[in-house]
Short mmCIF file of C-alpha atoms in Angstrom, two decimals:
data_model
loop_
_atom_site.label_atom_id
_atom_site.label_comp_id
_atom_site.label_asym_id
_atom_site.label_seq_id
_atom_site.Cartn_x
_atom_site.Cartn_y
_atom_site.Cartn_z
CA MET A 298 -20.58 23.52 23.59
CA SER A 299 -18.11 21.83 21.35
CA GLU A 300 -15.06 20.20 22.73
CA HIS A 301 -12.37 22.09 21.22
CA GLY A 302 -11.68 25.65 20.52
CA HIS A 303 -11.36 26.96 17.19
CA ASP A 304 -7.98 28.06 15.65
CA HIS A 305 -9.27 29.13 12.46
CA HIS A 306 -7.32 31.54 10.25
CA ASP A 307 -8.84 33.63 7.81
CA HIS A 308 -11.77 31.75 7.09
CA HIS A 309 -14.38 34.50 6.40
CA GLU A 310 -18.09 33.53 6.43
CA HIS A 311 -19.10 32.44 2.94
CA GLY A 312 -21.97 34.27 1.09
CA HIS A 313 -24.44 31.45 1.46
CA ASP A 314 -25.35 31.75 5.24
CA HIS A 315 -28.69 33.26 4.76
CA GLY A 316 -30.65 30.55 3.53
CA ASP A 317 -32.34 27.68 5.69
CA ASP A 318 -31.29 25.20 3.14
CA GLY A 319 -28.08 25.95 1.94
CA HIS A 320 -29.14 26.26 -1.44
CA HIS A 321 -28.08 29.38 -3.63
CA HIS A 322 -30.61 31.94 -5.30
CA PRO A 323 -31.04 30.98 -8.82
CA LEU A 324 -28.61 33.40 -10.50
CA PRO A 325 -27.94 33.20 -14.14
CA ALA A 326 -24.75 31.46 -15.19
CA SER A 327 -21.83 33.31 -13.85
CA GLU A 328 -19.18 34.07 -16.17
CA ALA A 329 -16.87 31.23 -14.59
CA GLU A 330 -19.72 28.82 -15.24
CA LEU A 331 -20.06 29.80 -18.85
CA ARG A 332 -16.10 29.56 -19.09
CA THR A 333 -16.32 26.20 -17.71
CA ARG A 334 -18.91 24.97 -20.32
CA ALA A 335 -17.16 26.12 -22.89
CA LEU A 336 -13.91 24.60 -21.79
CA GLU A 337 -15.61 21.34 -21.51
CA ALA A 338 -16.98 21.56 -24.94
CA LEU A 339 -13.88 22.45 -26.52
CA LEU A 340 -11.95 19.55 -24.69
CA VAL A 341 -14.65 17.18 -25.59
CA GLU A 342 -14.41 18.27 -29.48
CA LYS A 343 -10.79 17.91 -29.29
CA GLY A 344 -10.89 14.51 -28.07
CA LEU A 345 -8.90 15.16 -25.09
CA VAL A 346 -11.52 14.42 -22.54
CA SER A 347 -14.87 12.88 -22.25
CA THR A 348 -17.91 13.92 -20.61
CA ASP A 349 -18.21 10.39 -19.05
CA ALA A 350 -14.56 10.50 -17.84
CA ILE A 351 -15.47 13.59 -16.06
CA ASP A 352 -18.39 12.27 -14.54
CA ALA A 353 -16.44 9.28 -13.34
CA VAL A 354 -13.80 11.69 -11.52
CA ILE A 355 -16.66 13.66 -9.95
CA ASP A 356 -18.45 10.64 -8.82
CA LEU A 357 -15.26 8.92 -7.50
CA TYR A 358 -14.30 12.01 -5.44
CA VAL A 359 -17.71 12.95 -4.29
CA ASN A 360 -19.26 9.66 -3.60
CA ASP A 361 -17.02 6.75 -3.89
CA VAL A 362 -13.66 6.71 -2.77
CA GLY A 363 -13.48 9.02 0.31
CA PRO A 364 -16.33 6.98 2.49
CA GLN A 365 -14.65 3.82 1.29
CA ASN A 366 -11.44 4.69 2.62
CA GLY A 367 -12.94 5.55 6.06
CA ALA A 368 -14.96 2.56 5.88
CA ARG A 369 -11.90 0.32 5.87
CA VAL A 370 -10.25 2.06 8.64
CA VAL A 371 -13.38 1.33 10.68
CA ALA A 372 -13.73 -2.34 9.56
CA ARG A 373 -10.04 -2.67 10.38
CA ALA A 374 -10.61 -1.12 13.81
CA TRP A 375 -13.47 -3.46 14.53
CA THR A 376 -11.56 -6.70 13.67
CA ASP A 377 -7.99 -5.68 14.91
CA PRO A 378 -7.82 -4.67 18.46
CA ASP A 379 -4.21 -3.40 18.05
CA TYR A 380 -5.03 -1.25 15.30
CA ARG A 381 -8.21 0.11 16.89
CA GLU A 382 -5.75 1.03 19.76
CA ARG A 383 -3.20 2.75 17.33
CA LEU A 384 -6.09 4.49 15.80
CA LEU A 385 -7.60 6.06 18.92
CA ARG A 386 -4.19 7.05 20.18
CA ASP A 387 -3.05 8.51 17.18
CA GLY A 388 -5.50 8.70 14.29
CA SER A 389 -3.21 10.54 11.89
CA SER A 390 -0.60 7.79 11.98
CA ALA A 391 -3.10 4.88 12.00
CA ILE A 392 -4.83 6.09 9.00
CA HIS A 393 -1.64 6.92 7.19
CA GLU A 394 -0.85 3.27 7.87
CA MET A 395 -3.79 2.19 5.61
CA GLY A 396 -2.33 4.67 2.73
CA TYR A 397 -4.65 7.53 3.15
CA GLY A 398 -4.00 11.26 3.88
CA GLY A 399 -0.73 11.96 5.49
CA GLU A 400 0.34 14.63 3.49
CA GLU A 401 -2.30 17.50 4.38
CA GLY A 402 -0.70 18.53 7.65
CA HIS A 403 -3.69 18.24 9.86
CA THR A 404 -3.99 16.07 12.65
CA MET A 405 -6.67 13.34 12.53
CA VAL A 406 -8.71 12.46 15.62
CA VAL A 407 -10.78 9.30 15.77
CA ALA A 408 -13.72 9.81 18.29
CA GLU A 409 -15.14 6.41 19.47
CA ASN A 410 -18.67 5.59 19.81
CA THR A 411 -19.77 3.50 22.88
CA PRO A 412 -22.96 2.41 24.47
CA ASP A 413 -22.62 5.68 26.50
CA VAL A 414 -21.17 8.27 24.26
CA HIS A 415 -22.26 9.13 20.71
CA ASN A 416 -19.99 11.25 18.72
CA VAL A 417 -20.83 13.73 15.81
CA ILE A 418 -18.47 16.11 13.86
CA VAL A 419 -18.99 19.63 12.54
CA CYS A 420 -17.02 22.32 11.34
CA THR A 421 -18.92 25.35 12.79
CA LEU A 422 -17.11 27.95 10.91
CA CYS A 423 -16.85 26.68 7.68
CA SER A 424 -16.53 23.00 6.26
CA CYS A 425 -13.34 21.58 7.27
CA TYR A 426 -13.77 17.74 7.02
CA PRO A 427 -11.61 14.74 7.12
CA TRP A 428 -11.78 14.38 3.28
CA PRO A 429 -8.88 11.88 2.62
CA VAL A 430 -10.98 9.31 4.55
CA LEU A 431 -14.57 10.61 3.89
CA GLY A 432 -14.17 12.25 0.32
CA LEU A 433 -15.87 15.36 -0.21
CA PRO A 434 -18.64 16.76 2.48
CA PRO A 435 -22.15 16.44 1.70
CA THR A 436 -23.87 19.75 0.99
CA TRP A 437 -25.88 19.59 4.38
CA TYR A 438 -22.36 19.29 5.98
CA LYS A 439 -21.57 22.78 5.25
CA SER A 440 -24.87 24.38 5.44
CA ALA A 441 -25.39 26.92 8.00
CA PRO A 442 -28.19 25.22 9.72
CA TYR A 443 -26.45 21.91 10.44
CA ARG A 444 -23.30 23.95 11.65
CA ALA A 445 -25.17 26.07 14.03
CA ARG A 446 -27.95 23.64 15.29
CA VAL A 447 -25.72 20.34 15.78
CA VAL A 448 -23.77 22.25 18.55
CA ALA A 449 -26.87 23.97 20.03
CA GLU A 450 -29.31 20.86 19.81
CA PRO A 451 -27.49 17.82 18.56
CA ARG A 452 -30.22 15.54 19.53
CA ALA A 453 -32.72 17.32 17.56
CA VAL A 454 -30.54 17.38 14.60
CA LEU A 455 -29.50 13.86 15.00
CA ALA A 456 -33.22 12.89 15.28
CA GLU A 457 -33.79 14.52 11.85
CA PHE A 458 -31.42 12.44 10.18
CA GLY A 459 -33.41 9.43 11.86
CA LEU A 460 -31.09 8.80 14.77
CA ASP A 461 -32.89 8.67 17.94
CA LEU A 462 -30.71 8.17 20.76
CA PRO A 463 -31.51 6.99 24.26
CA ASP A 464 -31.58 9.88 26.80
CA GLU A 465 -28.76 8.42 28.75
CA THR A 466 -26.47 8.41 25.82
CA GLU A 467 -24.26 11.43 25.98
CA VAL A 468 -23.91 13.44 22.76
CA ARG A 469 -20.25 14.83 22.01
CA VAL A 470 -19.94 17.30 19.26
CA TRP A 471 -16.44 17.74 17.71
CA ASP A 472 -15.82 20.96 16.13
CA SER A 473 -13.08 20.52 13.23
CA THR A 474 -10.46 22.95 12.33
CA ALA A 475 -8.05 23.69 9.62
CA GLU A 476 -5.67 21.72 11.82
CA VAL A 477 -7.45 19.09 13.65
CA ARG A 478 -10.04 16.87 11.58
CA TYR A 479 -12.37 14.23 13.43
CA ILE A 480 -13.77 11.09 12.23
CA VAL A 481 -16.24 9.07 14.34
CA LEU A 482 -15.58 5.29 14.89
CA PRO A 483 -19.13 4.04 15.11
CA MET A 484 -20.06 0.86 16.98
CA ARG A 485 -19.79 -2.56 15.26
CA PRO A 486 -23.29 -3.54 14.59
CA GLU A 487 -24.94 -6.59 16.25
CA GLY A 488 -24.92 -9.81 14.41
CA THR A 489 -21.75 -9.38 12.31
CA GLU A 490 -19.54 -11.58 14.24
CA GLY A 491 -18.61 -13.90 11.26
CA LEU A 492 -17.89 -10.99 8.72
CA SER A 493 -14.54 -10.24 7.21
CA ALA A 494 -13.22 -6.79 7.29
CA ASP A 495 -14.24 -6.24 3.87
CA GLU A 496 -17.60 -7.29 4.32
CA LEU A 497 -17.89 -5.17 7.29
CA ALA A 498 -16.42 -2.15 5.30
CA GLU A 499 -19.56 -2.76 3.24
CA LEU A 500 -21.75 -1.59 6.31
CA VAL A 501 -19.99 1.55 7.23
CA THR A 502 -21.53 4.50 5.81
CA ARG A 503 -20.38 7.99 5.27
CA ASP A 504 -22.80 9.40 7.84
CA SER A 505 -21.92 6.80 10.66
CA MET A 506 -18.44 8.32 10.35
CA ILE A 507 -19.78 11.77 10.62
CA GLY A 508 -21.97 10.70 13.53
CA THR A 509 -25.29 11.59 11.67
CA GLY A 510 -26.02 7.88 11.26
CA LEU A 511 -25.25 4.34 12.21
CA PRO A 512 -23.64 1.42 10.16
CA LYS A 513 -26.11 -0.54 8.12
CA ALA A 514 -27.27 -3.53 9.60
CA PRO A 515 -25.83 -7.00 8.28
CA ALA A 516 -28.06 -8.51 5.41
CA THR A 517 -29.81 -11.32 6.94
CA ALA A 518 -28.81 -14.69 5.08
CA MET B 258 -6.56 5.19 -7.57
CA SER B 259 -7.94 6.89 -4.72
CA ALA B 260 -8.73 10.47 -3.87
CA ALA B 261 -6.39 10.43 -1.01
CA ALA B 262 -3.63 9.20 -3.38
CA ASP B 263 -4.15 11.47 -6.19
CA PRO B 264 -1.09 13.73 -5.94
CA ILE B 265 -3.07 16.54 -7.91
CA LEU B 266 -5.73 16.63 -5.22
CA THR B 267 -3.57 16.06 -2.27
CA GLU B 268 -1.40 19.11 -3.34
CA LEU B 269 -4.29 21.28 -4.12
CA GLU B 270 -5.59 21.63 -0.54
CA LEU B 271 -2.31 22.39 0.83
CA PRO B 272 -1.98 26.11 0.52
CA ARG B 273 -5.36 27.36 0.81
CA SER B 274 -7.15 28.29 3.81
CA ASN B 275 -10.12 28.64 2.01
CA GLY B 276 -9.32 25.79 -0.63
CA GLU B 277 -11.30 23.29 0.86
CA LEU B 278 -12.57 20.80 -1.64
CA VAL B 279 -15.94 21.91 -1.30
CA PHE B 280 -18.11 22.94 -4.04
CA GLU B 281 -20.77 25.66 -3.90
CA GLU B 282 -22.26 25.30 -7.39
CA PRO B 283 -22.40 22.21 -9.96
CA TRP B 284 -19.91 23.74 -12.19
CA GLN B 285 -17.17 23.74 -9.83
CA ALA B 286 -17.29 20.07 -9.59
CA ARG B 287 -17.19 19.89 -13.28
CA ALA B 288 -14.08 22.31 -13.19
CA LEU B 289 -12.35 19.86 -10.88
CA GLY B 290 -13.32 16.77 -12.75
CA MET B 291 -12.30 18.34 -15.99
CA GLY B 292 -9.11 19.56 -14.75
CA VAL B 293 -8.12 16.22 -13.17
CA VAL B 294 -8.85 14.22 -16.56
CA THR B 295 -7.13 16.91 -18.77
CA MET B 296 -4.06 16.83 -16.49
CA ARG B 297 -3.70 13.17 -16.93
CA ALA B 298 -4.45 12.99 -20.61
CA LEU B 299 -1.78 15.83 -21.18
CA GLY B 300 0.62 14.49 -18.50
CA VAL B 301 0.57 17.55 -16.62
CA GLY B 302 2.67 17.02 -13.46
CA VAL B 303 1.53 18.47 -10.03
CA GLY B 304 4.03 20.96 -9.59
CA GLU B 305 3.28 22.56 -12.90
CA TRP B 306 -0.36 22.50 -12.19
CA ARG B 307 0.24 24.09 -8.73
CA ASP B 308 2.30 26.75 -10.23
CA ALA B 309 -0.14 27.84 -12.73
CA LEU B 310 -2.86 27.60 -10.17
CA ALA B 311 -0.91 29.80 -7.68
CA THR B 312 -0.41 32.39 -10.71
CA ALA B 313 -3.97 32.23 -11.45
CA ILE B 314 -5.16 32.71 -7.80
CA ALA B 315 -2.91 35.59 -7.32
CA GLU B 316 -4.01 37.31 -10.49
CA HIS B 317 -7.53 36.61 -9.59
CA GLY B 318 -7.26 38.71 -6.45
CA TYR B 319 -9.36 38.50 -3.46
CA ASP B 320 -13.06 40.10 -2.97
CA SER B 321 -14.73 39.60 0.49
CA ASP B 322 -17.93 39.40 -1.62
CA GLU B 323 -16.90 36.69 -3.71
CA ASP B 324 -17.55 33.01 -2.54
CA PRO B 325 -14.06 31.34 -1.86
CA ALA B 326 -15.17 28.23 -3.75
CA ALA B 327 -16.02 30.32 -6.84
CA ALA B 328 -13.00 32.24 -6.68
CA TYR B 329 -10.93 29.05 -6.41
CA TYR B 330 -12.55 27.37 -9.37
CA THR B 331 -12.23 30.50 -11.52
CA ALA B 332 -8.66 30.53 -10.95
CA TRP B 333 -8.63 26.77 -11.72
CA ILE B 334 -10.44 27.34 -14.97
CA THR B 335 -7.97 30.17 -15.81
CA ALA B 336 -4.81 28.03 -15.25
CA LEU B 337 -6.37 24.91 -17.19
CA GLU B 338 -6.96 27.48 -20.03
CA ARG B 339 -3.59 28.64 -20.05
CA LEU B 340 -2.01 25.19 -19.81
CA LEU B 341 -4.00 24.17 -22.74
CA ALA B 342 -3.03 27.23 -24.80
CA GLU B 343 0.73 26.47 -23.97
CA ARG B 344 -0.06 23.19 -25.72
CA GLY B 345 -1.63 24.31 -28.59
CA VAL B 346 -5.17 23.51 -27.60
CA SER B 347 -7.48 26.07 -28.09
CA ALA B 348 -10.74 27.04 -29.78
#
């Protein structure tokens, strides 16, 4: 079972927990969807926004900035032992020190991977996620199968992500709550001794900070 | 600019137990992107936006059969429509 008890408030189960892939049944466009489309058309017509600008914001929030923030935190921890110590002792403060988060009122806890322990994060009840450092959660993170199975059979789930861990490696699953968010500090890849923090950050993937992946290997020169 | 530093987004998650920045359907991401871009274009402050959103959420009400993200972004669209109307931007 996960390491931490839940203190979830009034999250009720979302209405999408029946599928096995987190996808929705194909319904006709909802009223809200139609209103959204109409509003976008209006705003574009009035010249207030462009579709490209909206796409850029979505990309930024969904794909880019979040994981990059976390990647910078990880890279600094790899290169600055004092920072690493602060990060593991008080994740919230150390992450805030980098300019991320700090206003959300959750505690950030950093789980460090070692040769003996591999950490992975989940929110079993809904989709709590360290978004100030990782951005928006991937679809699978909030899917019912991931949420249930990563607790029950973490090795099998990680193997499906392509992560085959040695039998002797302990897997720890951290169950996020509204108040406490976890992020994984992955191990620094081999062969990166000469890299700067910026170069190292390029190797840190979103999934490596969730625990369902590893950092990328350095490009061979 | 970063997601974490954007006051609009940092404010938004705060008061909502089910207001996690999670999208159940693509239109919700478009609603978010559209809101952020529009608020910047119109110079809508975080406080005004939060008030408008809170009002729209209260009006929208609660239905246990409705997906929380759908409810949230529906209210978001309502608030955005209203702010635009107040500024004379409407169809």
